[in-house]
PDB file of C-alpha atoms in Angstrom:
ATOM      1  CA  UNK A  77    -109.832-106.049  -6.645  1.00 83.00           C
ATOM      2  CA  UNK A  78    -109.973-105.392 -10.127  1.00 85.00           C
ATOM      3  CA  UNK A  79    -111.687-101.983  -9.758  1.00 91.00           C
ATOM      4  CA  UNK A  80    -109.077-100.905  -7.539  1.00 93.00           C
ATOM      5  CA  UNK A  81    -106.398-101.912 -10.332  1.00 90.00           C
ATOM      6  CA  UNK A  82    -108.426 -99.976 -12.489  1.00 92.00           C
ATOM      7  CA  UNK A  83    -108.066 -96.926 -10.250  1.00 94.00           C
ATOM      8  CA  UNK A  84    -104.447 -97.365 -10.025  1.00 95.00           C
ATOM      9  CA  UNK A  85    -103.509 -97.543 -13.462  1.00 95.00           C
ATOM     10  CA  UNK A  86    -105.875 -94.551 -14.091  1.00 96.00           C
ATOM     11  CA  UNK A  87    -104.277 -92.374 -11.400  1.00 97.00           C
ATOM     12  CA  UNK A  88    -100.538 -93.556 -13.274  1.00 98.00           C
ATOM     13  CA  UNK A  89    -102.462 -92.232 -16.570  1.00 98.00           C
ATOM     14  CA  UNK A  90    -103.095 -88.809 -15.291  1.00 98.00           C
ATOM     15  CA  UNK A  91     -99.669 -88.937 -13.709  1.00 98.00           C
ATOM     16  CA  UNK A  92     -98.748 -89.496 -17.003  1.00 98.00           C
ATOM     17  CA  UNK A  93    -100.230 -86.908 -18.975  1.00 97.00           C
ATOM     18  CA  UNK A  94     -99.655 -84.272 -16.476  1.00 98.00           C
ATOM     19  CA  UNK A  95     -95.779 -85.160 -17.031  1.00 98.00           C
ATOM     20  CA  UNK A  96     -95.233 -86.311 -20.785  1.00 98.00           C
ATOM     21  CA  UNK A  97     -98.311 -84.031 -21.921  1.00 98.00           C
ATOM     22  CA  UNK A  98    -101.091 -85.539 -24.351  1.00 97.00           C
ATOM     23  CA  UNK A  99    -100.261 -87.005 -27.318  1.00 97.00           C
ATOM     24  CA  UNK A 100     -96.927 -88.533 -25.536  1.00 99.00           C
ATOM     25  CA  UNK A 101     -98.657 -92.401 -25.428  1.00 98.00           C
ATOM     26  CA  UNK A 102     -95.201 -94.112 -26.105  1.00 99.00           C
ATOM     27  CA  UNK A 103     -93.620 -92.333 -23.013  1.00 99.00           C
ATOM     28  CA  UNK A 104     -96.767 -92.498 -20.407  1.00 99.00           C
ATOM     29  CA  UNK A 105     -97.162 -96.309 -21.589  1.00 98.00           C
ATOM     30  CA  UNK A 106     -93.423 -97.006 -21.353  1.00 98.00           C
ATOM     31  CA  UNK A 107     -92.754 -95.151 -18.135  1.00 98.00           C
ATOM     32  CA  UNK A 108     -96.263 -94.801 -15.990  1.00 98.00           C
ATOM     33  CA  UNK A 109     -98.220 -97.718 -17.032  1.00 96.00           C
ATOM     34  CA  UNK A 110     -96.040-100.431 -18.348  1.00 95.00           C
ATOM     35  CA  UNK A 111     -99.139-102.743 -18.975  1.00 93.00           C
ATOM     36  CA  UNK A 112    -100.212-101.135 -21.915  1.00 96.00           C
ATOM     37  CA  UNK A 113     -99.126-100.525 -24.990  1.00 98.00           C
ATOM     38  CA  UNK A 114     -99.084 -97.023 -26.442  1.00 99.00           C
ATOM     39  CA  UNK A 115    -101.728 -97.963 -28.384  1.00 98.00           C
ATOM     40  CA  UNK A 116    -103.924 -99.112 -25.436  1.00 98.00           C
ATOM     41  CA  UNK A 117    -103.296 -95.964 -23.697  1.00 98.00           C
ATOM     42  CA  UNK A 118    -104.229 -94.310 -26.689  1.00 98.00           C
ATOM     43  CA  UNK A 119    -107.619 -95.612 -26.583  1.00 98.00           C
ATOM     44  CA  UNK A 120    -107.962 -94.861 -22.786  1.00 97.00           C
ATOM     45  CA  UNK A 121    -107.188 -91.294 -23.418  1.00 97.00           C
ATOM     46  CA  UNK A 122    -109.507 -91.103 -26.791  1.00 97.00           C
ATOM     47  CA  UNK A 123    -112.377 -92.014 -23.809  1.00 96.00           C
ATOM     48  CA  UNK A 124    -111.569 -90.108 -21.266  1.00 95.00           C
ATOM     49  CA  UNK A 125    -111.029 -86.951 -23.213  1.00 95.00           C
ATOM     50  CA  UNK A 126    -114.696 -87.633 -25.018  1.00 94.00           C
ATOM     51  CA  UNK A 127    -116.148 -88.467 -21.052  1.00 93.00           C
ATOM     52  CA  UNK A 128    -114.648 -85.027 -20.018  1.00 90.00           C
ATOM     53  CA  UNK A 129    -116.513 -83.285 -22.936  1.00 81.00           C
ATOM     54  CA  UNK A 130    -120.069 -85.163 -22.114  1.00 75.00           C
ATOM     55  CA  UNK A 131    -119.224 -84.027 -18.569  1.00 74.00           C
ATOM     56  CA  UNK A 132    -118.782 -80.408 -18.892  1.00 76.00           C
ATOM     57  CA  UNK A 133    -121.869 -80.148 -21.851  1.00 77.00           C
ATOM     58  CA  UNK A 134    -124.036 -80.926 -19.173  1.00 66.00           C
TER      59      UNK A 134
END
């Protein structure tokens, strides 16, 4: 159950940066994923902008 939140709130993230762009955290946490702050969602994009880098390296 709580890997499928997980997956949920991800999918609102990319949601989110497709529509308010990157860099935008105060809008994509206030409007997409309203259980994090834009500092949390922050963090989550710091990771999985560094995972997409490892990814395409290899």
């Amino acid at each position: 159950m709580l890997i499928e939140f997980f997956k949920i709130w991800h999918r609102r993230f990319l949601m989110g940066l497709e529509k308010y762009g990157k860099g935008d955290w105060r809008n994509i946490s206030k409007k997409m994923v309203i259980s994090r702050t834009p500092t949390q969602v922050a963090s989550h994009a710091q990771k999985y902008y560094q995972s997409q880098d490892f990814r395409r390296q290899r």
